[in-house]
Amino acid sequence: MRDVTVSSLDAWYGRLFDIDADDVWRRITACFHKGLGDSPGYYVAWRGKGVHVSVPHTADPATARSLSSEAVEVLQSIDFWQDFAVSRGLQVVGPSTHSYLDADPGPVDGVCTVDRSALAALRGRVDDQDWAESGWQDAPARTFGLYDNGTLAAASNLNVFDGLPRDIGVLVAPPRRGRGLSETVGRHAASYAIRQHGFARWGTRNANTASLAAARRLGFEAWCTQLWVR
């Protein structure tokens, strides 16, 4: 990615974790991060030699001290967080990968802007988890769709990231899955975000291998891993 994009990302994560942008992926922090407010549970993000654990303000201070003393390799282990969660009666949500792209893949013919009312039929064919994880409950700033014989087969959206609509969510009707439509509508959303706002973000749970593969094919660069313990 371009230097200006990397600098923008490091600055955003630096603000989130209250750390200098130059050090954001070189240090371990485990504390209450005001950038996350009163979000429930433990939020963990890592890349390279950097790991940041946002500890809830209600947690025992000894927990933060203990986490700060762990090795990078330990804090980047899913097994460690599974054990951590079980010991506290909590669950791990994730891990997820956040990927970024700043090279315009180009818009897609046939994908058009759609409004919320057009999404009603698609909403009725997916479960609550799919809907939420695709970002639709967050009142997206931009929404796009692809029709097949008059039926909305797939849709993408852009939610706000760092003040601008850059964060992509995709949703495909169950009967249309496995045909590459998430890549199609995701590409269109990415193209819009990059042309208008410099770069796009694609976040997905690692268990969703189809979404990860679509992001890779579009050229997205995996940037950091994150999970929640709640």
JSON list of C-alpha atoms in Angstrom, two decimals:
[
{"chain": "A", "resi": 1, "resn": "MET", "atom": "CA", "xyz": [0.00, 0.00, 0.00]},
{"chain": "A", "resi": 2, "resn": "ARG", "atom": "CA", "xyz": [0.99, 3.61, -0.44]},
{"chain": "A", "resi": 3, "resn": "ASP", "atom": "CA", "xyz": [2.93, 5.29, 2.36]},
{"chain": "A", "resi": 4, "resn": "VAL", "atom": "CA", "xyz": [0.12, 7.77, 2.92]},
{"chain": "A", "resi": 5, "resn": "THR", "atom": "CA", "xyz": [-2.33, 4.91, 3.54]},
{"chain": "A", "resi": 6, "resn": "VAL", "atom": "CA", "xyz": [0.01, 3.14, 5.93]},
{"chain": "A", "resi": 7, "resn": "SER", "atom": "CA", "xyz": [0.55, 6.39, 7.84]},
{"chain": "A", "resi": 8, "resn": "SER", "atom": "CA", "xyz": [-3.19, 6.94, 8.03]},
{"chain": "A", "resi": 9, "resn": "LEU", "atom": "CA", "xyz": [-3.79, 3.43, 9.38]},
{"chain": "A", "resi": 10, "resn": "ASP", "atom": "CA", "xyz": [-0.99, 3.66, 11.95]},
{"chain": "A", "resi": 11, "resn": "ALA", "atom": "CA", "xyz": [-2.34, 7.01, 13.10]},
{"chain": "A", "resi": 12, "resn": "TRP", "atom": "CA", "xyz": [-5.86, 5.59, 13.49]},
{"chain": "A", "resi": 13, "resn": "TYR", "atom": "CA", "xyz": [-4.72, 2.56, 15.49]},
{"chain": "A", "resi": 14, "resn": "GLY", "atom": "CA", "xyz": [-2.41, 4.82, 17.49]},
{"chain": "A", "resi": 15, "resn": "ARG", "atom": "CA", "xyz": [-5.36, 6.99, 18.51]},
{"chain": "A", "resi": 16, "resn": "LEU", "atom": "CA", "xyz": [-7.44, 3.93, 19.33]},
{"chain": "A", "resi": 17, "resn": "PHE", "atom": "CA", "xyz": [-4.79, 2.51, 21.65]},
{"chain": "A", "resi": 18, "resn": "ASP", "atom": "CA", "xyz": [-3.41, 5.85, 22.85]},
{"chain": "A", "resi": 19, "resn": "ILE", "atom": "CA", "xyz": [0.10, 5.14, 21.59]},
{"chain": "A", "resi": 20, "resn": "ASP", "atom": "CA", "xyz": [2.48, 6.87, 19.20]},
{"chain": "A", "resi": 21, "resn": "ALA", "atom": "CA", "xyz": [1.81, 5.83, 15.61]},
{"chain": "A", "resi": 22, "resn": "ASP", "atom": "CA", "xyz": [5.45, 4.85, 15.07]},
{"chain": "A", "resi": 23, "resn": "ASP", "atom": "CA", "xyz": [5.26, 2.35, 17.94]},
{"chain": "A", "resi": 24, "resn": "VAL", "atom": "CA", "xyz": [1.78, 0.98, 17.44]},
{"chain": "A", "resi": 25, "resn": "TRP", "atom": "CA", "xyz": [2.91, -2.40, 16.06]},
{"chain": "A", "resi": 26, "resn": "ARG", "atom": "CA", "xyz": [6.13, -2.60, 18.06]},
{"chain": "A", "resi": 27, "resn": "ARG", "atom": "CA", "xyz": [4.83, -2.67, 21.63]},
{"chain": "A", "resi": 28, "resn": "ILE", "atom": "CA", "xyz": [2.52, -4.54, 23.97]},
{"chain": "A", "resi": 29, "resn": "THR", "atom": "CA", "xyz": [-0.14, -2.65, 25.90]},
{"chain": "A", "resi": 30, "resn": "ALA", "atom": "CA", "xyz": [-2.76, -4.07, 28.24]},
{"chain": "A", "resi": 31, "resn": "CYS", "atom": "CA", "xyz": [-4.92, -1.46, 29.91]},
{"chain": "A", "resi": 32, "resn": "PHE", "atom": "CA", "xyz": [-8.21, 0.38, 29.68]},
{"chain": "A", "resi": 33, "resn": "HIS", "atom": "CA", "xyz": [-8.14, 2.15, 26.30]},
{"chain": "A", "resi": 34, "resn": "LYS", "atom": "CA", "xyz": [-10.37, 5.22, 26.36]},
{"chain": "A", "resi": 35, "resn": "GLY", "atom": "CA", "xyz": [-10.70, 5.04, 22.56]},
{"chain": "A", "resi": 36, "resn": "LEU", "atom": "CA", "xyz": [-12.91, 1.97, 23.00]},
{"chain": "A", "resi": 37, "resn": "GLY", "atom": "CA", "xyz": [-15.00, 3.57, 25.73]},
{"chain": "A", "resi": 38, "resn": "ASP", "atom": "CA", "xyz": [-16.99, 1.18, 27.90]},
{"chain": "A", "resi": 39, "resn": "SER", "atom": "CA", "xyz": [-17.10, -1.63, 25.34]},
{"chain": "A", "resi": 40, "resn": "PRO", "atom": "CA", "xyz": [-17.77, -4.88, 27.20]},
{"chain": "A", "resi": 41, "resn": "GLY", "atom": "CA", "xyz": [-15.06, -7.49, 27.54]},
{"chain": "A", "resi": 42, "resn": "TYR", "atom": "CA", "xyz": [-11.48, -7.60, 26.32]},
{"chain": "A", "resi": 43, "resn": "TYR", "atom": "CA", "xyz": [-10.58, -6.38, 22.84]},
{"chain": "A", "resi": 44, "resn": "VAL", "atom": "CA", "xyz": [-7.31, -7.71, 21.40]},
{"chain": "A", "resi": 45, "resn": "ALA", "atom": "CA", "xyz": [-5.54, -6.61, 18.22]},
{"chain": "A", "resi": 46, "resn": "TRP", "atom": "CA", "xyz": [-2.14, -7.56, 16.88]},
{"chain": "A", "resi": 47, "resn": "ARG", "atom": "CA", "xyz": [0.25, -7.17, 13.99]},
{"chain": "A", "resi": 48, "resn": "GLY", "atom": "CA", "xyz": [3.98, -7.78, 13.75]},
{"chain": "A", "resi": 49, "resn": "LYS", "atom": "CA", "xyz": [5.51, -7.30, 17.20]},
{"chain": "A", "resi": 50, "resn": "GLY", "atom": "CA", "xyz": [2.61, -5.23, 18.51]},
{"chain": "A", "resi": 51, "resn": "VAL", "atom": "CA", "xyz": [-0.26, -6.52, 20.64]},
{"chain": "A", "resi": 52, "resn": "HIS", "atom": "CA", "xyz": [-2.87, -4.34, 22.31]},
{"chain": "A", "resi": 53, "resn": "VAL", "atom": "CA", "xyz": [-5.35, -5.62, 24.86]},
{"chain": "A", "resi": 54, "resn": "SER", "atom": "CA", "xyz": [-8.13, -3.29, 25.92]},
{"chain": "A", "resi": 55, "resn": "VAL", "atom": "CA", "xyz": [-9.02, -4.35, 29.44]},
{"chain": "A", "resi": 56, "resn": "PRO", "atom": "CA", "xyz": [-12.44, -3.38, 30.82]},
{"chain": "A", "resi": 57, "resn": "HIS", "atom": "CA", "xyz": [-12.25, -0.76, 33.54]},
{"chain": "A", "resi": 58, "resn": "THR", "atom": "CA", "xyz": [-13.97, -3.19, 35.94]},
{"chain": "A", "resi": 59, "resn": "ALA", "atom": "CA", "xyz": [-11.18, -5.79, 35.62]},
{"chain": "A", "resi": 60, "resn": "ASP", "atom": "CA", "xyz": [-8.69, -6.51, 38.40]},
{"chain": "A", "resi": 61, "resn": "PRO", "atom": "CA", "xyz": [-5.56, -4.37, 37.77]},
{"chain": "A", "resi": 62, "resn": "ALA", "atom": "CA", "xyz": [-3.49, -7.51, 38.27]},
{"chain": "A", "resi": 63, "resn": "THR", "atom": "CA", "xyz": [-5.00, -8.90, 35.07]},
{"chain": "A", "resi": 64, "resn": "ALA", "atom": "CA", "xyz": [-3.60, -6.06, 33.00]},
{"chain": "A", "resi": 65, "resn": "ARG", "atom": "CA", "xyz": [-0.18, -6.41, 34.63]},
{"chain": "A", "resi": 66, "resn": "SER", "atom": "CA", "xyz": [-0.16, -10.14, 33.95]},
{"chain": "A", "resi": 67, "resn": "LEU", "atom": "CA", "xyz": [-1.11, -9.69, 30.30]},
{"chain": "A", "resi": 68, "resn": "SER", "atom": "CA", "xyz": [1.53, -6.99, 29.84]},
{"chain": "A", "resi": 69, "resn": "SER", "atom": "CA", "xyz": [4.22, -9.42, 30.96]},
{"chain": "A", "resi": 70, "resn": "GLU", "atom": "CA", "xyz": [3.31, -12.14, 28.45]},
{"chain": "A", "resi": 71, "resn": "ALA", "atom": "CA", "xyz": [5.41, -12.76, 25.34]},
{"chain": "A", "resi": 72, "resn": "VAL", "atom": "CA", "xyz": [4.18, -11.51, 21.98]},
{"chain": "A", "resi": 73, "resn": "GLU", "atom": "CA", "xyz": [3.88, -15.08, 20.71]},
{"chain": "A", "resi": 74, "resn": "VAL", "atom": "CA", "xyz": [1.63, -16.00, 23.63]},
{"chain": "A", "resi": 75, "resn": "LEU", "atom": "CA", "xyz": [-0.67, -13.02, 23.17]},
{"chain": "A", "resi": 76, "resn": "GLN", "atom": "CA", "xyz": [-0.98, -13.83, 19.47]},
{"chain": "A", "resi": 77, "resn": "SER", "atom": "CA", "xyz": [-2.12, -17.38, 20.22]},
{"chain": "A", "resi": 78, "resn": "ILE", "atom": "CA", "xyz": [-5.81, -18.18, 19.85]},
{"chain": "A", "resi": 79, "resn": "ASP", "atom": "CA", "xyz": [-5.38, -21.07, 22.30]},
{"chain": "A", "resi": 80, "resn": "PHE", "atom": "CA", "xyz": [-4.17, -18.65, 24.96]},
{"chain": "A", "resi": 81, "resn": "TRP", "atom": "CA", "xyz": [-7.29, -16.53, 24.60]},
{"chain": "A", "resi": 82, "resn": "GLN", "atom": "CA", "xyz": [-9.55, -19.57, 24.56]},
{"chain": "A", "resi": 83, "resn": "ASP", "atom": "CA", "xyz": [-8.09, -20.66, 27.91]},
{"chain": "A", "resi": 84, "resn": "PHE", "atom": "CA", "xyz": [-8.28, -17.08, 29.20]},
{"chain": "A", "resi": 85, "resn": "ALA", "atom": "CA", "xyz": [-11.96, -16.90, 28.27]},
{"chain": "A", "resi": 86, "resn": "VAL", "atom": "CA", "xyz": [-12.91, -20.29, 29.73]},
{"chain": "A", "resi": 87, "resn": "SER", "atom": "CA", "xyz": [-11.22, -19.47, 33.03]},
{"chain": "A", "resi": 88, "resn": "ARG", "atom": "CA", "xyz": [-13.47, -16.41, 33.36]},
{"chain": "A", "resi": 89, "resn": "GLY", "atom": "CA", "xyz": [-16.69, -17.91, 32.07]},
{"chain": "A", "resi": 90, "resn": "LEU", "atom": "CA", "xyz": [-16.43, -15.89, 28.86]},
{"chain": "A", "resi": 91, "resn": "GLN", "atom": "CA", "xyz": [-16.26, -16.67, 25.14]},
{"chain": "A", "resi": 92, "resn": "VAL", "atom": "CA", "xyz": [-13.92, -15.71, 22.33]},
{"chain": "A", "resi": 93, "resn": "VAL", "atom": "CA", "xyz": [-15.57, -13.85, 19.45]},
{"chain": "A", "resi": 94, "resn": "GLY", "atom": "CA", "xyz": [-13.34, -14.15, 16.40]},
{"chain": "A", "resi": 95, "resn": "PRO", "atom": "CA", "xyz": [-10.58, -13.99, 15.46]},
{"chain": "A", "resi": 96, "resn": "SER", "atom": "CA", "xyz": [-11.14, -11.66, 12.54]},
{"chain": "A", "resi": 97, "resn": "THR", "atom": "CA", "xyz": [-8.80, -10.18, 9.97]},
{"chain": "A", "resi": 98, "resn": "HIS", "atom": "CA", "xyz": [-8.88, -6.52, 8.96]},
{"chain": "A", "resi": 99, "resn": "SER", "atom": "CA", "xyz": [-7.56, -6.00, 5.43]},
{"chain": "A", "resi": 100, "resn": "TYR", "atom": "CA", "xyz": [-7.01, -2.82, 3.43]},
{"chain": "A", "resi": 101, "resn": "LEU", "atom": "CA", "xyz": [-6.79, -1.79, -0.22]},
{"chain": "A", "resi": 102, "resn": "ASP", "atom": "CA", "xyz": [-5.86, 1.53, -1.83]},
{"chain": "A", "resi": 103, "resn": "ALA", "atom": "CA", "xyz": [-5.55, 0.48, -5.50]},
{"chain": "A", "resi": 104, "resn": "ASP", "atom": "CA", "xyz": [-8.87, 0.93, -7.29]},
{"chain": "A", "resi": 105, "resn": "PRO", "atom": "CA", "xyz": [-10.10, -2.44, -8.64]},
{"chain": "A", "resi": 106, "resn": "GLY", "atom": "CA", "xyz": [-12.68, -0.61, -10.79]},
{"chain": "A", "resi": 107, "resn": "PRO", "atom": "CA", "xyz": [-16.48, -0.54, -10.54]},
{"chain": "A", "resi": 108, "resn": "VAL", "atom": "CA", "xyz": [-18.61, -3.43, -11.77]},
{"chain": "A", "resi": 109, "resn": "ASP", "atom": "CA", "xyz": [-21.23, -3.15, -14.51]},
{"chain": "A", "resi": 110, "resn": "GLY", "atom": "CA", "xyz": [-24.63, -4.19, -13.23]},
{"chain": "A", "resi": 111, "resn": "VAL", "atom": "CA", "xyz": [-23.99, -3.25, -9.60]},
{"chain": "A", "resi": 112, "resn": "CYS", "atom": "CA", "xyz": [-26.06, -0.22, -8.66]},
{"chain": "A", "resi": 113, "resn": "THR", "atom": "CA", "xyz": [-26.91, 1.95, -5.70]},
{"chain": "A", "resi": 114, "resn": "VAL", "atom": "CA", "xyz": [-29.84, 0.59, -3.69]},
{"chain": "A", "resi": 115, "resn": "ASP", "atom": "CA", "xyz": [-31.81, 2.05, -0.81]},
{"chain": "A", "resi": 116, "resn": "ARG", "atom": "CA", "xyz": [-32.80, 0.41, 2.44]},
{"chain": "A", "resi": 117, "resn": "SER", "atom": "CA", "xyz": [-36.27, -0.50, 1.19]},
{"chain": "A", "resi": 118, "resn": "ALA", "atom": "CA", "xyz": [-34.75, -2.60, -1.60]},
{"chain": "A", "resi": 119, "resn": "LEU", "atom": "CA", "xyz": [-32.95, -4.69, 1.01]},
{"chain": "A", "resi": 120, "resn": "ALA", "atom": "CA", "xyz": [-36.12, -5.91, 2.72]},
{"chain": "A", "resi": 121, "resn": "ALA", "atom": "CA", "xyz": [-36.44, -9.10, 0.68]},
{"chain": "A", "resi": 122, "resn": "LEU", "atom": "CA", "xyz": [-32.75, -9.94, 1.15]},
{"chain": "A", "resi": 123, "resn": "ARG", "atom": "CA", "xyz": [-33.05, -9.29, 4.88]},
{"chain": "A", "resi": 124, "resn": "GLY", "atom": "CA", "xyz": [-35.85, -11.82, 5.08]},
{"chain": "A", "resi": 125, "resn": "ARG", "atom": "CA", "xyz": [-33.65, -14.56, 3.63]},
{"chain": "A", "resi": 126, "resn": "VAL", "atom": "CA", "xyz": [-30.70, -14.31, 6.04]},
{"chain": "A", "resi": 127, "resn": "ASP", "atom": "CA", "xyz": [-30.36, -14.80, 9.78]},
{"chain": "A", "resi": 128, "resn": "ASP", "atom": "CA", "xyz": [-29.66, -12.11, 12.34]},
{"chain": "A", "resi": 129, "resn": "GLN", "atom": "CA", "xyz": [-25.98, -13.02, 12.65]},
{"chain": "A", "resi": 130, "resn": "ASP", "atom": "CA", "xyz": [-25.32, -12.73, 8.91]},
{"chain": "A", "resi": 131, "resn": "TRP", "atom": "CA", "xyz": [-27.14, -9.41, 8.81]},
{"chain": "A", "resi": 132, "resn": "ALA", "atom": "CA", "xyz": [-25.24, -7.97, 11.77]},
{"chain": "A", "resi": 133, "resn": "GLU", "atom": "CA", "xyz": [-21.81, -9.24, 10.76]},
{"chain": "A", "resi": 134, "resn": "SER", "atom": "CA", "xyz": [-22.27, -7.71, 7.31]},
{"chain": "A", "resi": 135, "resn": "GLY", "atom": "CA", "xyz": [-22.70, -4.27, 8.86]},
{"chain": "A", "resi": 136, "resn": "TRP", "atom": "CA", "xyz": [-26.30, -3.63, 7.88]},
{"chain": "A", "resi": 137, "resn": "GLN", "atom": "CA", "xyz": [-27.52, -2.86, 11.38]},
{"chain": "A", "resi": 138, "resn": "ASP", "atom": "CA", "xyz": [-25.06, 0.06, 11.58]},
{"chain": "A", "resi": 139, "resn": "ALA", "atom": "CA", "xyz": [-26.98, 2.30, 9.14]},
{"chain": "A", "resi": 140, "resn": "PRO", "atom": "CA", "xyz": [-24.43, 2.22, 6.30]},
{"chain": "A", "resi": 141, "resn": "ALA", "atom": "CA", "xyz": [-23.50, 5.43, 4.52]},
{"chain": "A", "resi": 142, "resn": "ARG", "atom": "CA", "xyz": [-23.58, 3.74, 1.09]},
{"chain": "A", "resi": 143, "resn": "THR", "atom": "CA", "xyz": [-25.36, 0.63, -0.18]},
{"chain": "A", "resi": 144, "resn": "PHE", "atom": "CA", "xyz": [-24.98, -1.21, -3.48]},
{"chain": "A", "resi": 145, "resn": "GLY", "atom": "CA", "xyz": [-26.76, -4.20, -4.98]},
{"chain": "A", "resi": 146, "resn": "LEU", "atom": "CA", "xyz": [-26.74, -6.72, -7.80]},
{"chain": "A", "resi": 147, "resn": "TYR", "atom": "CA", "xyz": [-30.03, -7.98, -9.24]},
{"chain": "A", "resi": 148, "resn": "ASP", "atom": "CA", "xyz": [-30.67, -11.33, -10.88]},
{"chain": "A", "resi": 149, "resn": "ASN", "atom": "CA", "xyz": [-33.94, -11.59, -12.82]},
{"chain": "A", "resi": 150, "resn": "GLY", "atom": "CA", "xyz": [-35.42, -8.77, -10.80]},
{"chain": "A", "resi": 151, "resn": "THR", "atom": "CA", "xyz": [-34.38, -10.17, -7.42]},
{"chain": "A", "resi": 152, "resn": "LEU", "atom": "CA", "xyz": [-31.67, -8.63, -5.26]},
{"chain": "A", "resi": 153, "resn": "ALA", "atom": "CA", "xyz": [-29.08, -11.42, -5.20]},
{"chain": "A", "resi": 154, "resn": "ALA", "atom": "CA", "xyz": [-26.24, -9.67, -3.36]},
{"chain": "A", "resi": 155, "resn": "ALA", "atom": "CA", "xyz": [-25.50, -6.36, -1.70]},
{"chain": "A", "resi": 156, "resn": "SER", "atom": "CA", "xyz": [-22.57, -4.46, -0.26]},
{"chain": "A", "resi": 157, "resn": "ASN", "atom": "CA", "xyz": [-22.30, -1.48, 2.02]},
{"chain": "A", "resi": 158, "resn": "LEU", "atom": "CA", "xyz": [-19.85, 1.10, 3.30]},
{"chain": "A", "resi": 159, "resn": "ASN", "atom": "CA", "xyz": [-19.85, 2.02, 6.96]},
{"chain": "A", "resi": 160, "resn": "VAL", "atom": "CA", "xyz": [-17.74, 4.78, 8.46]},
{"chain": "A", "resi": 161, "resn": "PHE", "atom": "CA", "xyz": [-14.09, 4.09, 9.24]},
{"chain": "A", "resi": 162, "resn": "ASP", "atom": "CA", "xyz": [-11.88, 6.96, 10.41]},
{"chain": "A", "resi": 163, "resn": "GLY", "atom": "CA", "xyz": [-14.63, 9.45, 9.68]},
{"chain": "A", "resi": 164, "resn": "LEU", "atom": "CA", "xyz": [-15.43, 8.35, 6.11]},
{"chain": "A", "resi": 165, "resn": "PRO", "atom": "CA", "xyz": [-17.40, 5.51, 4.42]},
{"chain": "A", "resi": 166, "resn": "ARG", "atom": "CA", "xyz": [-14.64, 2.95, 3.82]},
{"chain": "A", "resi": 167, "resn": "ASP", "atom": "CA", "xyz": [-15.61, -0.18, 5.76]},
{"chain": "A", "resi": 168, "resn": "ILE", "atom": "CA", "xyz": [-17.09, -2.83, 3.46]},
{"chain": "A", "resi": 169, "resn": "GLY", "atom": "CA", "xyz": [-19.79, -5.32, 4.33]},
{"chain": "A", "resi": 170, "resn": "VAL", "atom": "CA", "xyz": [-21.17, -7.87, 1.88]},
{"chain": "A", "resi": 171, "resn": "LEU", "atom": "CA", "xyz": [-24.23, -10.10, 1.96]},
{"chain": "A", "resi": 172, "resn": "VAL", "atom": "CA", "xyz": [-25.36, -12.69, -0.57]},
{"chain": "A", "resi": 173, "resn": "ALA", "atom": "CA", "xyz": [-28.75, -14.41, -0.66]},
{"chain": "A", "resi": 174, "resn": "PRO", "atom": "CA", "xyz": [-28.29, -18.05, 0.43]},
{"chain": "A", "resi": 175, "resn": "PRO", "atom": "CA", "xyz": [-29.42, -19.57, -2.91]},
{"chain": "A", "resi": 176, "resn": "ARG", "atom": "CA", "xyz": [-26.87, -17.40, -4.76]},
{"chain": "A", "resi": 177, "resn": "ARG", "atom": "CA", "xyz": [-23.85, -18.19, -2.59]},
{"chain": "A", "resi": 178, "resn": "GLY", "atom": "CA", "xyz": [-20.80, -19.92, -4.02]},
{"chain": "A", "resi": 179, "resn": "ARG", "atom": "CA", "xyz": [-20.93, -17.95, -7.29]},
{"chain": "A", "resi": 180, "resn": "GLY", "atom": "CA", "xyz": [-18.44, -15.19, -6.49]},
{"chain": "A", "resi": 181, "resn": "LEU", "atom": "CA", "xyz": [-21.08, -12.54, -5.89]},
{"chain": "A", "resi": 182, "resn": "SER", "atom": "CA", "xyz": [-19.52, -11.31, -2.64]},
{"chain": "A", "resi": 183, "resn": "GLU", "atom": "CA", "xyz": [-16.39, -10.47, -4.61]},
{"chain": "A", "resi": 184, "resn": "THR", "atom": "CA", "xyz": [-18.48, -8.72, -7.27]},
{"chain": "A", "resi": 185, "resn": "VAL", "atom": "CA", "xyz": [-20.44, -6.41, -4.97]},
{"chain": "A", "resi": 186, "resn": "GLY", "atom": "CA", "xyz": [-17.45, -6.02, -2.65]},
{"chain": "A", "resi": 187, "resn": "ARG", "atom": "CA", "xyz": [-15.31, -4.85, -5.55]},
{"chain": "A", "resi": 188, "resn": "HIS", "atom": "CA", "xyz": [-17.84, -2.20, -6.47]},
{"chain": "A", "resi": 189, "resn": "ALA", "atom": "CA", "xyz": [-17.95, -0.89, -2.90]},
{"chain": "A", "resi": 190, "resn": "ALA", "atom": "CA", "xyz": [-14.15, -0.93, -2.67]},
{"chain": "A", "resi": 191, "resn": "SER", "atom": "CA", "xyz": [-13.84, 1.00, -5.91]},
{"chain": "A", "resi": 192, "resn": "TYR", "atom": "CA", "xyz": [-16.19, 3.69, -4.64]},
{"chain": "A", "resi": 193, "resn": "ALA", "atom": "CA", "xyz": [-14.40, 4.01, -1.29]},
{"chain": "A", "resi": 194, "resn": "ILE", "atom": "CA", "xyz": [-10.96, 4.22, -2.88]},
{"chain": "A", "resi": 195, "resn": "ARG", "atom": "CA", "xyz": [-11.95, 6.72, -5.56]},
{"chain": "A", "resi": 196, "resn": "GLN", "atom": "CA", "xyz": [-13.77, 8.93, -3.09]},
{"chain": "A", "resi": 197, "resn": "HIS", "atom": "CA", "xyz": [-11.87, 8.41, 0.15]},
{"chain": "A", "resi": 198, "resn": "GLY", "atom": "CA", "xyz": [-8.44, 6.92, -0.56]},
{"chain": "A", "resi": 199, "resn": "PHE", "atom": "CA", "xyz": [-8.75, 3.35, 0.69]},
{"chain": "A", "resi": 200, "resn": "ALA", "atom": "CA", "xyz": [-11.18, 0.63, 1.74]},
{"chain": "A", "resi": 201, "resn": "ARG", "atom": "CA", "xyz": [-11.31, -1.80, 4.64]},
{"chain": "A", "resi": 202, "resn": "TRP", "atom": "CA", "xyz": [-12.58, -5.39, 4.57]},
{"chain": "A", "resi": 203, "resn": "GLY", "atom": "CA", "xyz": [-13.10, -7.11, 7.91]},
{"chain": "A", "resi": 204, "resn": "THR", "atom": "CA", "xyz": [-14.17, -10.71, 8.26]},
{"chain": "A", "resi": 205, "resn": "ARG", "atom": "CA", "xyz": [-14.02, -13.56, 10.73]},
{"chain": "A", "resi": 206, "resn": "ASN", "atom": "CA", "xyz": [-11.23, -16.00, 9.94]},
{"chain": "A", "resi": 207, "resn": "ALA", "atom": "CA", "xyz": [-13.77, -18.82, 9.94]},
{"chain": "A", "resi": 208, "resn": "ASN", "atom": "CA", "xyz": [-15.39, -17.23, 6.87]},
{"chain": "A", "resi": 209, "resn": "THR", "atom": "CA", "xyz": [-12.82, -18.54, 4.41]},
{"chain": "A", "resi": 210, "resn": "ALA", "atom": "CA", "xyz": [-14.90, -17.52, 1.39]},
{"chain": "A", "resi": 211, "resn": "SER", "atom": "CA", "xyz": [-14.88, -13.87, 2.47]},
{"chain": "A", "resi": 212, "resn": "LEU", "atom": "CA", "xyz": [-11.15, -13.96, 3.20]},
{"chain": "A", "resi": 213, "resn": "ALA", "atom": "CA", "xyz": [-10.51, -15.44, -0.24]},
{"chain": "A", "resi": 214, "resn": "ALA", "atom": "CA", "xyz": [-12.66, -12.79, -1.92]},
{"chain": "A", "resi": 215, "resn": "ALA", "atom": "CA", "xyz": [-10.69, -10.03, -0.21]},
{"chain": "A", "resi": 216, "resn": "ARG", "atom": "CA", "xyz": [-7.39, -11.58, -1.30]},
{"chain": "A", "resi": 217, "resn": "ARG", "atom": "CA", "xyz": [-8.54, -11.88, -4.91]},
{"chain": "A", "resi": 218, "resn": "LEU", "atom": "CA", "xyz": [-9.44, -8.20, -4.91]},
{"chain": "A", "resi": 219, "resn": "GLY", "atom": "CA", "xyz": [-5.96, -7.35, -3.68]},
{"chain": "A", "resi": 220, "resn": "PHE", "atom": "CA", "xyz": [-6.72, -6.48, -0.07]},
{"chain": "A", "resi": 221, "resn": "GLU", "atom": "CA", "xyz": [-3.70, -6.71, 2.22]},
{"chain": "A", "resi": 222, "resn": "ALA", "atom": "CA", "xyz": [-4.25, -8.44, 5.56]},
{"chain": "A", "resi": 223, "resn": "TRP", "atom": "CA", "xyz": [-3.23, -5.85, 8.13]},
{"chain": "A", "resi": 224, "resn": "CYS", "atom": "CA", "xyz": [-4.08, -7.00, 11.64]},
{"chain": "A", "resi": 225, "resn": "THR", "atom": "CA", "xyz": [-5.91, -9.68, 13.60]},
{"chain": "A", "resi": 226, "resn": "GLN", "atom": "CA", "xyz": [-8.47, -8.88, 16.25]},
{"chain": "A", "resi": 227, "resn": "LEU", "atom": "CA", "xyz": [-10.78, -10.72, 18.63]},
{"chain": "A", "resi": 228, "resn": "TRP", "atom": "CA", "xyz": [-13.06, -10.10, 21.57]},
{"chain": "A", "resi": 229, "resn": "VAL", "atom": "CA", "xyz": [-13.31, -11.99, 24.85]},
{"chain": "A", "resi": 230, "resn": "ARG", "atom": "CA", "xyz": [-16.81, -11.41, 26.24]}
]
